């Protein structure tokens, strides 16, 4: 018989003895004694017999080299496409304004104009004669083309707002006559200029290649040469240049052979006379 059963039997016997005595107090004491003994017996856990200790639940072993109880690593997000990570400085759109002055190259071809708001509009020089026949200084024009962050516009289409006539950029004819290389500079004259820079001009890849002065004069240099004068290639800088170019009814432009400030001009090429 277990210890719990023996305790209960003794308690019942004790209760029967007190009950038979007929005392109310004795009955209550006996009932309390039985309740305490029963509670103590219920709280006493049986001691397991030797050899009957239950084994702990097996735990699954973690794979070799892994960290237990850690979630699997999250793969990094896929990189954005290369084109989406770049922000192009060129945008296509429409620009409107009035022509304040024409722009020529050192050979004398009109290859663009400046609008009243300062925007520089460029057009291929082989269409020079058609451009000056379409628009004149002071005309209101609408331009469709590529505009860069500096405000320069490479025109693809120019419309005269007054007449409605439109000029569209087209490649030169394959059989168009061209002067021999030895004669392409035959009409250039020696020029000396100085003045205050209004804006910087750029080559097709965006690198500086000259300046436009506030009086409209164009000074051009190869981009590697222009990079030697970064302190002067900025608006309001006072500059001077010597070189060969053209002066005509549309403006003045030269290819510089010397460049700098009026009191300190630098020869750009060693094999040319001062």
XYZ file of N, CA and C in Angstrom:
822
model
N 0.859 -1.182 0.000
C 0.000 0.000 0.000
C 0.906 1.246 0.000
N 0.495 2.239 -0.762
C 1.323 3.454 -0.876
C 1.162 4.318 0.358
N 2.144 5.266 0.501
C 2.089 6.185 1.654
C 0.858 7.045 1.608
N 0.387 7.379 0.408
C -0.827 8.208 0.286
C -2.041 7.448 0.795
N -2.150 6.159 0.485
C -3.299 5.343 0.948
C -3.248 5.142 2.451
N -2.028 4.915 3.010
C -1.913 4.710 4.463
C -2.344 5.960 5.197
N -1.940 7.142 4.718
C -2.320 8.387 5.388
C -3.808 8.590 5.342
N -4.428 8.253 4.203
C -5.893 8.454 4.099
C -6.605 7.500 5.048
N -6.164 6.257 5.191
C -6.828 5.274 6.084
C -6.719 5.735 7.534
N -5.557 6.240 7.910
C -5.397 6.703 9.290
C -6.297 7.890 9.562
N -6.435 8.757 8.614
C -7.278 9.942 8.792
C -8.734 9.548 8.920
N -9.163 8.579 8.141
C -10.564 8.153 8.212
C -10.862 7.495 9.574
N -9.903 6.735 10.062
C -10.101 6.109 11.369
C -10.199 7.151 12.455
N -9.354 8.164 12.379
C -9.370 9.229 13.374
C -10.680 9.981 13.313
N -11.191 10.191 12.107
C -12.474 10.902 11.948
C -13.598 10.072 12.550
N -13.562 8.769 12.349
C -14.633 7.932 12.878
C -14.632 7.955 14.396
N -13.407 7.968 15.016
C -13.341 7.997 16.463
C -13.900 9.284 17.026
N -13.554 10.415 16.416
C -14.074 11.696 16.916
C -15.554 11.837 16.643
N -16.014 11.266 15.578
C -17.446 11.394 15.238
C -18.296 10.629 16.264
N -17.815 9.475 16.672
C -18.579 8.686 17.601
C -18.662 9.351 18.982
N -17.733 10.180 19.303
C -17.766 10.827 20.623
C -18.882 11.831 20.738
N -19.443 12.261 19.584
C -20.601 13.145 19.583
C -20.284 14.575 19.844
N -19.027 14.971 19.885
C -18.668 16.363 20.165
C -18.610 17.140 18.869
N -19.261 18.316 18.879
C -19.273 19.185 17.672
C -17.888 19.707 17.377
N -17.196 20.117 18.476
C -15.833 20.631 18.285
C -14.937 19.539 17.788
N -15.085 18.360 18.296
C -14.245 17.247 17.874
C -14.472 16.922 16.419
N -15.766 16.987 15.994
C -16.060 16.717 14.581
C -15.367 17.719 13.671
N -15.436 19.006 14.046
C -14.825 20.051 13.196
C -13.320 19.870 13.136
N -12.694 19.553 14.278
C -11.252 19.356 14.291
C -10.849 18.181 13.443
N -11.665 17.129 13.497
C -11.365 15.941 12.701
C -11.450 16.239 11.232
N -12.467 16.989 10.801
C -12.647 17.337 9.380
C -11.460 18.160 8.886
N -11.002 19.142 9.737
C -9.851 19.985 9.362
C -8.596 19.135 9.235
N -8.418 18.207 10.143
C -7.239 17.347 10.114
C -7.204 16.519 8.852
N -8.364 16.003 8.442
C -8.434 15.202 7.209
C -8.091 16.045 5.997
N -8.594 17.318 5.963
C -8.340 18.189 4.806
C -6.853 18.510 4.666
N -6.176 18.824 5.801
C -4.750 19.142 5.760
C -3.943 17.952 5.329
N -4.243 16.811 5.852
C -3.496 15.594 5.521
C -3.666 15.247 4.066
N -4.883 15.433 3.524
C -5.146 15.121 2.112
C -4.367 16.035 1.193
N -4.328 17.358 1.588
C -3.583 18.324 0.755
C -2.108 18.016 0.763
N -1.549 17.674 1.940
C -0.120 17.354 1.999
C 0.197 16.124 1.190
N -0.676 15.141 1.225
C -0.453 13.921 0.458
C -0.504 14.198 -1.029
N -1.407 15.120 -1.445
C -1.544 15.439 -2.868
C -0.322 16.179 -3.380
N 0.370 16.982 -2.508
C 1.511 17.779 -2.943
C 2.801 16.987 -2.933
N 2.854 15.841 -2.355
C 4.078 15.048 -2.265
C 4.214 14.206 -3.507
N 5.234 14.516 -4.347
C 5.414 13.789 -5.608
C 6.083 12.463 -5.316
N 5.672 11.394 -5.972
C 6.309 10.094 -5.757
C 7.722 10.104 -6.275
N 8.611 9.447 -5.577
C 10.014 9.362 -5.986
C 10.137 8.254 -6.994
N 10.662 8.544 -8.173
C 10.753 7.486 -9.200
C 11.746 6.426 -8.776
N 11.419 5.225 -9.132
C 12.308 4.102 -8.807
C 13.547 4.173 -9.668
N 14.663 3.659 -9.125
C 15.911 3.659 -9.906
C 15.721 2.923 -11.215
N 16.280 3.470 -12.291
C 16.180 2.850 -13.610
C 14.948 3.246 -14.372
N 14.001 3.998 -13.755
C 12.763 4.395 -14.443
C 12.720 5.877 -14.779
N 13.893 6.568 -14.735
C 13.908 8.000 -15.073
C 13.695 8.154 -16.562
N 12.658 8.918 -16.975
C 12.382 9.053 -18.415
C 13.496 9.835 -19.090
N 13.834 9.445 -20.280
C 14.876 10.147 -21.057
C 14.304 11.430 -21.633
N 15.134 12.480 -21.739
C 14.634 13.739 -22.338
C 14.314 13.560 -23.806
N 13.398 14.410 -24.275
C 12.988 14.340 -25.681
C 14.182 14.633 -26.566
N 14.361 13.885 -27.611
C 15.522 14.125 -28.494
C 15.379 15.467 -29.212
N 16.521 16.156 -29.402
C 16.560 17.445 -30.116
C 17.268 17.227 -31.430
N 16.650 17.708 -32.493
C 17.259 17.532 -33.819
C 18.574 18.274 -33.888
N 19.588 17.615 -34.381
C 20.919 18.230 -34.483
C 20.948 19.213 -35.632
N 21.637 20.371 -35.408
C 21.765 21.381 -36.466
C 22.787 20.917 -37.473
N 22.616 21.272 -38.716
C 23.607 20.890 -39.736
C 24.991 21.404 -39.368
N 25.991 20.670 -39.788
C 27.364 21.061 -39.492
C 27.669 22.406 -40.141
N 28.262 23.318 -39.347
C 28.646 24.620 -39.885
C 27.563 25.670 -39.809
N 26.345 25.300 -39.324
C 25.260 26.282 -39.252
C 25.097 26.778 -37.823
N 24.459 27.916 -37.680
C 24.191 28.502 -36.366
C 22.775 28.136 -35.968
N 22.584 27.419 -34.811
C 21.224 26.995 -34.441
C 20.344 28.188 -34.114
N 19.045 27.960 -34.329
C 18.007 28.950 -33.987
C 18.191 30.289 -34.734
N 18.867 30.291 -35.899
C 19.042 31.509 -36.703
C 18.317 31.335 -38.019
N 17.554 32.357 -38.456
C 16.845 32.235 -39.734
C 17.845 32.202 -40.879
N 17.474 31.613 -42.011
C 18.397 31.575 -43.155
C 18.680 32.981 -43.661
N 19.891 33.225 -44.177
C 20.230 34.574 -44.648
C 19.343 35.007 -45.805
N 18.995 36.292 -45.815
C 18.160 36.847 -46.881
C 19.070 37.302 -48.009
N 18.849 36.858 -49.243
C 19.730 37.279 -50.350
C 19.605 38.772 -50.604
N 20.699 39.449 -50.999
C 20.623 40.894 -51.270
C 19.743 41.167 -52.470
N 19.136 42.376 -52.521
C 18.288 42.704 -53.665
C 19.114 42.769 -54.943
N 18.476 42.453 -56.038
C 19.166 42.501 -57.330
C 19.527 43.933 -57.674
N 20.725 44.171 -58.227
C 21.117 45.544 -58.579
C 20.227 46.118 -59.661
N 20.027 47.437 -59.578
C 19.211 48.102 -60.586
C 19.927 48.067 -61.926
N 19.172 48.076 -63.040
C 19.821 48.110 -64.347
C 20.746 49.303 -64.462
N 21.818 49.110 -65.231
C 22.836 50.164 -65.327
C 22.241 51.467 -65.832
N 21.365 51.415 -66.810
C 20.804 52.641 -67.364
C 19.933 53.361 -66.351
N 19.285 52.615 -65.447
C 18.431 53.263 -64.453
C 19.239 53.985 -63.388
N 20.536 53.605 -63.231
C 21.352 54.244 -62.216
C 21.974 55.535 -62.714
N 21.836 55.811 -63.991
C 22.430 56.998 -64.560
C 21.344 58.020 -64.859
N 21.678 59.244 -64.666
C 20.762 60.331 -64.974
C 21.381 61.142 -66.109
N 20.776 61.032 -67.282
C 21.341 61.710 -68.442
C 21.134 63.212 -68.321
N 22.181 64.005 -68.651
C 22.056 65.451 -68.577
C 21.368 66.058 -69.779
N 20.989 65.245 -70.784
C 20.397 65.730 -72.019
C 18.928 65.339 -72.053
N 18.071 66.272 -72.472
C 16.645 66.004 -72.587
C 16.142 66.567 -73.907
N 15.150 65.903 -74.457
C 14.539 66.350 -75.702
C 13.314 67.190 -75.379
N 13.182 68.321 -76.063
C 12.035 69.183 -75.797
C 11.967 70.322 -76.793
N 11.056 71.244 -76.510
C 10.826 72.395 -77.371
C 11.236 73.659 -76.634
N 11.971 74.518 -77.317
C 12.431 75.787 -76.765
C 11.950 76.913 -77.667
N 11.494 77.989 -77.063
C 11.016 79.140 -77.836
C 11.716 80.399 -77.375
N 11.829 81.363 -78.266
C 12.460 82.637 -77.925
C 12.712 83.462 -79.164
N 13.376 84.588 -78.973
C 13.718 85.486 -80.072
C 15.224 85.486 -80.275
N 15.656 85.559 -81.525
C 17.081 85.532 -81.852
C 17.705 86.877 -81.501
N 18.707 86.860 -80.615
C 19.399 88.105 -80.252
C 20.639 88.337 -81.097
N 21.346 87.262 -81.477
C 22.506 87.368 -82.379
C 22.848 85.992 -82.941
N 23.466 85.989 -84.116
C 23.911 84.744 -84.722
C 25.291 84.372 -84.194
N 25.629 83.098 -84.340
C 26.925 82.567 -83.940
C 27.571 81.955 -85.171
N 28.858 82.263 -85.386
C 29.573 81.697 -86.524
C 30.763 80.884 -86.024
N 31.285 80.034 -86.904
C 32.521 79.309 -86.603
C 33.696 80.070 -87.222
N 34.942 79.685 -86.944
C 36.079 80.436 -87.485
C 36.112 80.504 -89.015
N 35.456 79.573 -89.705
C 35.402 79.615 -91.165
C 34.354 80.591 -91.680
N 33.535 81.143 -90.781
C 32.543 82.126 -91.172
C 31.156 81.581 -91.399
N 30.922 80.274 -91.191
C 29.592 79.689 -91.367
C 28.724 79.958 -90.141
N 27.486 80.364 -90.382
C 26.545 80.514 -89.268
C 26.135 79.116 -88.811
N 26.469 78.756 -87.590
C 26.146 77.424 -87.072
C 25.292 77.489 -85.811
N 24.595 78.632 -85.611
C 23.692 78.738 -84.476
C 23.334 80.170 -84.177
N 22.648 80.354 -83.062
C 22.267 81.695 -82.611
C 22.015 81.664 -81.117
N 21.953 82.839 -80.537
C 21.687 82.994 -79.105
C 20.305 83.616 -78.942
N 19.497 83.027 -78.078
C 18.164 83.555 -77.789
C 18.234 84.681 -76.763
N 17.125 85.382 -76.616
C 17.074 86.497 -75.680
C 17.333 86.091 -74.243
N 17.034 84.832 -73.877
C 17.266 84.384 -72.500
C 18.667 83.831 -72.305
N 19.528 83.920 -73.335
C 20.905 83.450 -73.215
C 21.142 82.041 -73.695
N 20.087 81.301 -74.060
C 20.263 79.928 -74.529
C 21.008 79.924 -75.861
N 21.971 79.019 -75.988
C 22.751 78.874 -77.213
C 22.175 77.734 -78.036
N 21.740 78.041 -79.264
C 21.155 77.046 -80.163
C 22.158 76.776 -81.278
N 22.542 75.507 -81.427
C 23.515 75.122 -82.452
C 22.831 74.359 -83.570
N 23.370 74.559 -84.783
C 22.837 73.897 -85.968
C 24.014 73.538 -86.859
N 23.935 72.464 -87.665
C 25.091 72.068 -88.494
C 25.510 73.184 -89.447
N 26.816 73.450 -89.562
C 27.273 74.559 -90.414
C 27.000 74.356 -91.904
N 26.826 73.119 -92.355
C 26.559 72.909 -93.780
C 25.173 73.422 -94.181
N 24.320 73.766 -93.191
C 22.997 74.318 -93.479
C 22.955 75.822 -93.207
N 24.123 76.434 -93.147
C 24.226 77.854 -92.811
C 23.387 78.731 -93.733
N 23.521 78.551 -95.050
C 22.813 79.424 -95.993
C 21.301 79.266 -95.883
N 20.822 78.081 -95.641
C 19.376 77.865 -95.479
C 18.881 78.452 -94.165
N 19.712 78.410 -93.128
C 19.307 78.955 -91.822
C 19.123 80.467 -91.889
N 20.093 81.181 -92.475
C 19.982 82.646 -92.519
C 18.911 83.099 -93.502
N 18.506 82.215 -94.418
C 17.400 82.544 -95.313
C 16.051 82.354 -94.622
N 16.025 81.489 -93.605
C 14.770 81.183 -92.904
C 14.464 82.178 -91.794
N 15.467 82.540 -91.004
C 15.251 83.392 -89.826
C 16.231 84.561 -89.853
N 15.844 85.636 -89.160
C 16.667 86.827 -89.058
C 16.737 87.259 -87.590
N 17.675 88.145 -87.327
C 17.829 88.647 -85.968
C 16.531 89.308 -85.515
N 16.069 88.965 -84.327
C 14.827 89.486 -83.780
C 13.621 88.608 -84.027
N 13.724 87.603 -84.924
C 12.584 86.723 -85.197
C 12.298 85.814 -84.003
N 11.001 85.556 -83.796
C 10.587 84.573 -82.792
C 10.636 83.189 -83.423
N 11.270 82.264 -82.755
C 11.452 80.916 -83.299
C 11.042 79.872 -82.269
N 10.760 78.693 -82.778
C 10.477 77.521 -81.935
C 11.447 76.422 -82.355
N 12.162 75.864 -81.391
C 13.215 74.882 -81.677
C 12.879 73.555 -81.005
N 12.978 72.496 -81.762
C 12.871 71.141 -81.217
C 14.270 70.517 -81.263
N 14.737 70.042 -80.127
C 16.073 69.464 -80.108
C 16.483 68.971 -78.746
N 17.757 68.712 -78.602
C 18.335 68.185 -77.366
C 18.907 69.332 -76.554
N 18.469 69.461 -75.310
C 18.921 70.534 -74.420
C 19.731 69.929 -73.285
N 20.940 70.478 -73.049
C 21.769 69.961 -71.969
C 21.614 70.809 -70.720
N 22.337 70.412 -69.650
C 22.208 71.097 -68.372
C 22.709 72.522 -68.394
N 23.573 72.878 -69.366
C 24.099 74.240 -69.453
C 23.192 75.169 -70.236
N 22.088 74.652 -70.763
C 21.166 75.492 -71.532
C 21.447 75.511 -73.011
N 22.419 74.714 -73.485
C 22.699 74.640 -74.918
C 21.692 73.713 -75.592
N 21.283 74.077 -76.818
C 20.303 73.288 -77.556
C 20.912 72.863 -78.885
N 20.918 71.558 -79.128
C 21.304 71.039 -80.443
C 20.016 70.887 -81.241
N 19.808 71.824 -82.171
C 18.519 71.898 -82.867
C 18.363 70.777 -83.878
N 17.205 70.170 -83.880
C 16.825 69.212 -84.899
C 15.794 69.808 -85.854
N 15.100 70.830 -85.362
C 14.076 71.480 -86.179
C 13.895 72.914 -85.692
N 13.889 73.863 -86.620
C 13.710 75.278 -86.285
C 12.543 75.817 -87.100
N 11.599 76.475 -86.424
C 10.419 77.030 -87.086
C 10.358 78.528 -86.839
N 10.179 79.290 -87.911
C 9.960 80.722 -87.802
C 8.501 80.947 -87.418
N 8.262 81.464 -86.213
C 6.893 81.631 -85.726
C 6.099 82.614 -86.587
N 6.773 83.561 -87.211
C 6.066 84.572 -88.012
C 5.626 84.003 -89.357
N 6.500 83.271 -90.034
C 6.181 82.759 -91.372
C 5.674 81.325 -91.361
N 5.952 80.589 -90.299
C 5.563 79.188 -90.246
C 6.506 78.263 -90.982
N 7.582 78.789 -91.570
C 8.545 77.948 -92.282
C 9.420 77.182 -91.291
N 9.760 75.968 -91.693
C 10.527 75.085 -90.811
C 11.759 74.558 -91.537
N 12.877 74.499 -90.807
C 14.113 73.923 -91.302
C 14.438 72.702 -90.455
N 14.661 71.566 -91.116
C 14.933 70.304 -90.425
C 16.373 69.881 -90.694
N 17.044 69.447 -89.632
C 18.432 69.007 -89.747
C 18.522 67.794 -90.666
N 19.366 67.897 -91.690
C 19.585 66.811 -92.628
C 21.076 66.691 -92.908
N 21.574 65.483 -93.144
C 22.999 65.342 -93.468
C 23.300 65.974 -94.821
N 24.540 66.406 -95.019
C 24.893 67.007 -96.310
C 24.838 65.970 -97.424
N 24.553 66.398 -98.650
C 24.552 65.454 -99.776
C 25.916 64.787 -99.939
N 25.868 63.549 -100.344
C 27.118 62.793 -100.498
C 28.015 63.436 -101.548
N 27.405 63.985 -102.608
C 28.191 64.554 -103.708
C 28.403 66.061 -103.560
N 28.169 66.621 -102.342
C 28.368 68.059 -102.158
C 29.838 68.408 -102.333
N 30.157 69.482 -103.092
C 31.563 69.863 -103.290
C 32.183 70.383 -101.995
N 33.412 70.006 -101.742
C 34.138 70.444 -100.558
C 35.513 70.953 -100.976
N 35.983 71.983 -100.292
C 37.292 72.539 -100.620
C 38.387 71.568 -100.221
N 39.479 71.511 -100.971
C 40.611 70.658 -100.586
C 41.157 71.081 -99.231
N 41.726 70.138 -98.445
C 42.258 70.472 -97.113
C 43.233 71.630 -97.130
N 44.036 71.766 -98.185
C 45.036 72.835 -98.225
C 44.407 74.214 -98.370
N 43.155 74.278 -98.822
C 42.506 75.564 -99.070
C 41.441 75.907 -98.033
N 41.204 75.031 -97.074
C 40.102 75.279 -96.147
C 40.361 76.458 -95.225
N 41.607 76.837 -95.018
C 41.893 78.004 -94.194
C 42.361 79.194 -94.987
N 42.155 79.126 -96.315
C 42.696 80.186 -97.167
C 42.010 81.521 -96.921
N 40.748 81.492 -96.542
C 40.020 82.744 -96.365
C 40.097 83.326 -94.963
N 40.840 82.695 -94.053
C 40.925 83.167 -92.672
C 41.879 84.354 -92.583
N 41.599 85.230 -91.643
C 42.437 86.412 -91.414
C 42.936 86.388 -89.975
N 44.010 87.095 -89.745
C 44.573 87.174 -88.403
C 43.734 88.133 -87.567
N 43.351 87.697 -86.356
C 42.495 88.498 -85.483
C 43.112 88.580 -84.091
N 42.936 89.723 -83.452
C 43.296 89.934 -82.047
C 42.055 90.438 -81.329
N 41.646 89.746 -80.282
C 40.415 90.119 -79.584
C 40.657 90.083 -78.082
N 39.825 90.801 -77.373
C 39.780 90.713 -75.914
C 38.409 91.159 -75.447
N 38.030 90.712 -74.269
C 36.720 91.074 -73.735
C 36.338 90.210 -72.551
N 35.092 90.355 -72.110
C 34.574 89.646 -70.935
C 33.782 88.423 -71.373
N 34.030 87.297 -70.733
C 33.370 86.040 -71.086
C 31.888 86.103 -70.704
N 31.040 85.752 -71.676
C 29.606 85.639 -71.405
C 29.218 84.194 -71.081
N 29.737 83.238 -71.861
C 29.439 81.832 -71.621
C 30.536 80.968 -72.209
N 30.562 79.701 -71.768
C 31.542 78.723 -72.215
C 30.916 77.881 -73.327
N 31.690 77.568 -74.353
C 31.226 76.648 -75.390
C 31.804 75.265 -75.105
N 31.142 74.248 -75.632
C 31.557 72.869 -75.361
C 31.602 72.058 -76.643
N 32.458 71.039 -76.636
C 32.559 70.081 -77.736
C 31.415 69.069 -77.624
N 31.250 68.212 -78.651
C 30.132 67.250 -78.612
C 30.086 66.368 -77.374
N 31.243 66.066 -76.746
C 31.252 65.236 -75.545
C 31.069 66.039 -74.263
N 30.867 67.361 -74.373
C 30.609 68.186 -73.203
C 31.814 68.863 -72.616
N 33.018 68.630 -73.145
C 34.216 69.255 -72.615
C 34.360 70.680 -73.156
N 34.821 71.644 -72.352
C 34.964 73.033 -72.808
C 35.906 73.118 -74.008
N 35.525 73.971 -74.973
C 36.384 74.169 -76.142
C 36.450 75.638 -76.571
N 36.073 76.554 -75.679
C 36.163 77.965 -76.021
C 35.184 78.800 -75.227
N 35.060 80.078 -75.645
C 34.187 81.014 -74.940
C 33.468 81.902 -75.958
N 32.369 82.470 -75.520
C 31.675 83.535 -76.247
C 31.779 84.791 -75.385
N 32.302 85.848 -75.967
C 32.432 87.098 -75.235
C 31.101 87.852 -75.250
N 30.991 88.851 -74.406
C 29.738 89.597 -74.293
C 29.421 90.398 -75.554
N 30.430 90.678 -76.392
C 30.153 91.366 -77.656
C 29.847 90.382 -78.784
N 29.768 89.083 -78.465
C 29.426 88.073 -79.459
C 30.604 87.381 -80.099
N 31.824 87.796 -79.831
C 33.005 87.170 -80.423
C 33.175 85.742 -79.905
N 33.530 84.840 -80.841
C 33.737 83.431 -80.496
C 35.231 83.141 -80.502
N 35.731 82.546 -79.424
C 37.121 82.090 -79.345
C 37.088 80.580 -79.173
N 37.701 79.863 -80.128
C 37.687 78.404 -80.085
C 39.090 77.855 -79.836
N 39.158 76.735 -79.134
C 40.402 76.023 -78.860
C 40.105 74.529 -78.829
N 41.071 73.661 -79.132
C 40.862 72.224 -78.932
C 40.641 71.950 -77.438
N 39.758 71.005 -77.083
C 39.489 70.724 -75.659
C 40.731 70.471 -74.814
N 41.751 69.714 -75.284
C 42.939 69.539 -74.427
C 43.654 70.849 -74.135
N 43.632 71.785 -75.088
C 44.261 73.085 -74.860
C 43.415 73.915 -73.898
N 42.102 73.878 -74.090
C 41.210 74.666 -73.227
C 41.330 74.256 -71.761
N 41.637 72.990 -71.499
C 41.747 72.524 -70.119
C 42.905 73.162 -69.362
N 43.820 73.800 -70.087
C 44.936 74.472 -69.427
C 44.527 75.831 -68.848
N 43.307 76.289 -69.183
C 42.883 77.631 -68.780
C 41.551 77.570 -68.020
N 41.432 76.621 -67.120
C 40.174 76.465 -66.390
C 39.826 77.703 -65.567
N 40.831 78.439 -65.079
C 40.549 79.627 -64.269
C 39.967 80.761 -65.099
N 40.166 80.728 -66.434
C 39.637 81.776 -67.307
C 38.354 81.355 -68.025
N 38.078 80.076 -68.032
C 36.865 79.593 -68.705
C 35.692 79.655 -67.727
N 35.276 80.876 -67.443
C 34.154 81.118 -66.530
C 33.532 82.465 -66.876
N 32.244 82.636 -66.617
C 31.590 83.907 -66.918
C 32.254 85.075 -66.191
N 32.315 86.212 -66.882
C 32.840 87.492 -66.378
C 34.362 87.534 -66.274
N 35.059 86.495 -66.721
C 36.518 86.545 -66.754
C 36.965 87.444 -67.914
N 38.014 88.217 -67.714
C 38.572 89.079 -68.758
C 39.654 88.299 -69.487
N 39.478 88.101 -70.801
C 40.403 87.266 -71.568
C 40.845 88.000 -72.828
N 41.900 87.470 -73.425
C 42.412 87.973 -74.702
C 42.875 86.792 -75.526
N 42.827 86.938 -76.854
C 43.231 85.845 -77.733
C 43.756 86.409 -79.047
N 44.667 85.649 -79.653
C 45.120 85.886 -81.017
C 44.903 84.611 -81.806
N 44.641 84.762 -83.090
C 44.455 83.577 -83.909
C 43.997 83.932 -85.298
N 43.375 82.942 -85.966
C 42.925 83.105 -87.344
C 41.445 82.745 -87.420
N 40.693 83.590 -88.107
C 39.264 83.359 -88.201
C 38.593 84.250 -89.220
N 37.338 84.619 -88.916
C 36.502 85.367 -89.845
C 35.759 86.463 -89.105
N 35.627 87.586 -89.767
C 34.768 88.685 -89.301
C 33.831 89.020 -90.459
N 32.507 88.856 -90.243
C 31.535 89.158 -91.297
C 30.294 89.793 -90.688
N 29.236 89.894 -91.479
C 28.016 90.576 -91.027
C 27.316 89.852 -89.884
N 27.634 88.592 -89.656
C 26.967 87.811 -88.620
C 27.768 87.742 -87.325
N 29.028 88.143 -87.328
C 29.810 88.118 -86.103
C 31.279 87.921 -86.369
N 31.990 87.519 -85.358
C 33.434 87.345 -85.413
C 33.811 86.084 -84.639
N 34.683 85.276 -85.231
C 35.122 84.042 -84.579
C 36.537 83.727 -85.017
N 37.318 83.142 -84.135
C 38.687 82.773 -84.462
C 39.089 81.493 -83.760
N 40.008 80.784 -84.370
C 40.671 79.647 -83.745
C 41.926 80.193 -83.091
N 41.997 80.102 -81.767
C 43.073 80.763 -81.030
C 44.399 80.057 -81.226
N 45.436 80.852 -81.430
C 46.820 80.355 -81.383
C 47.528 80.858 -80.130
N 46.923 81.821 -79.441
C 47.428 82.323 -78.157
C 46.224 82.735 -77.336
N 46.310 82.515 -76.018
C 45.148 82.789 -75.156
C 45.650 83.109 -73.756
N 44.887 83.946 -73.062
C 45.217 84.298 -71.687
C 44.476 85.548 -71.282
N 45.123 86.394 -70.493
C 44.567 87.689 -70.102
C 45.233 88.774 -70.942
N 44.645 89.974 -70.992
C 45.239 91.018 -71.830
C 46.699 91.315 -71.513
N 47.133 91.171 -70.275
C 48.521 91.464 -69.917
C 49.387 90.210 -69.769
N 48.809 89.036 -70.068
C 49.585 87.796 -69.949
C 48.983 86.750 -70.881
N 49.352 86.814 -72.145
C 48.817 85.903 -73.150
C 49.843 84.823 -73.443
N 49.379 83.580 -73.574
C 50.257 82.421 -73.724
C 50.167 81.870 -75.138
N 51.332 81.678 -75.764
C 51.384 81.047 -77.072
C 51.010 79.578 -76.934
N 50.056 79.101 -77.765
C 49.567 77.737 -77.636
C 50.358 76.732 -78.447
N 50.988 77.176 -79.535
C 51.691 76.253 -80.417
C 53.074 76.814 -80.699
N 54.090 75.988 -80.555
C 55.459 76.444 -80.706
C 55.863 76.714 -82.145
N 55.178 76.110 -83.119
C 55.590 76.229 -84.513
C 54.841 77.335 -85.260
N 54.172 78.238 -84.523
C 53.466 79.351 -85.169
C 54.105 80.652 -84.766
N 54.117 81.648 -85.665
C 54.685 82.950 -85.297
C 53.791 83.686 -84.316
N 54.385 84.574 -83.510
C 53.607 85.360 -82.553
C 52.747 86.383 -83.306
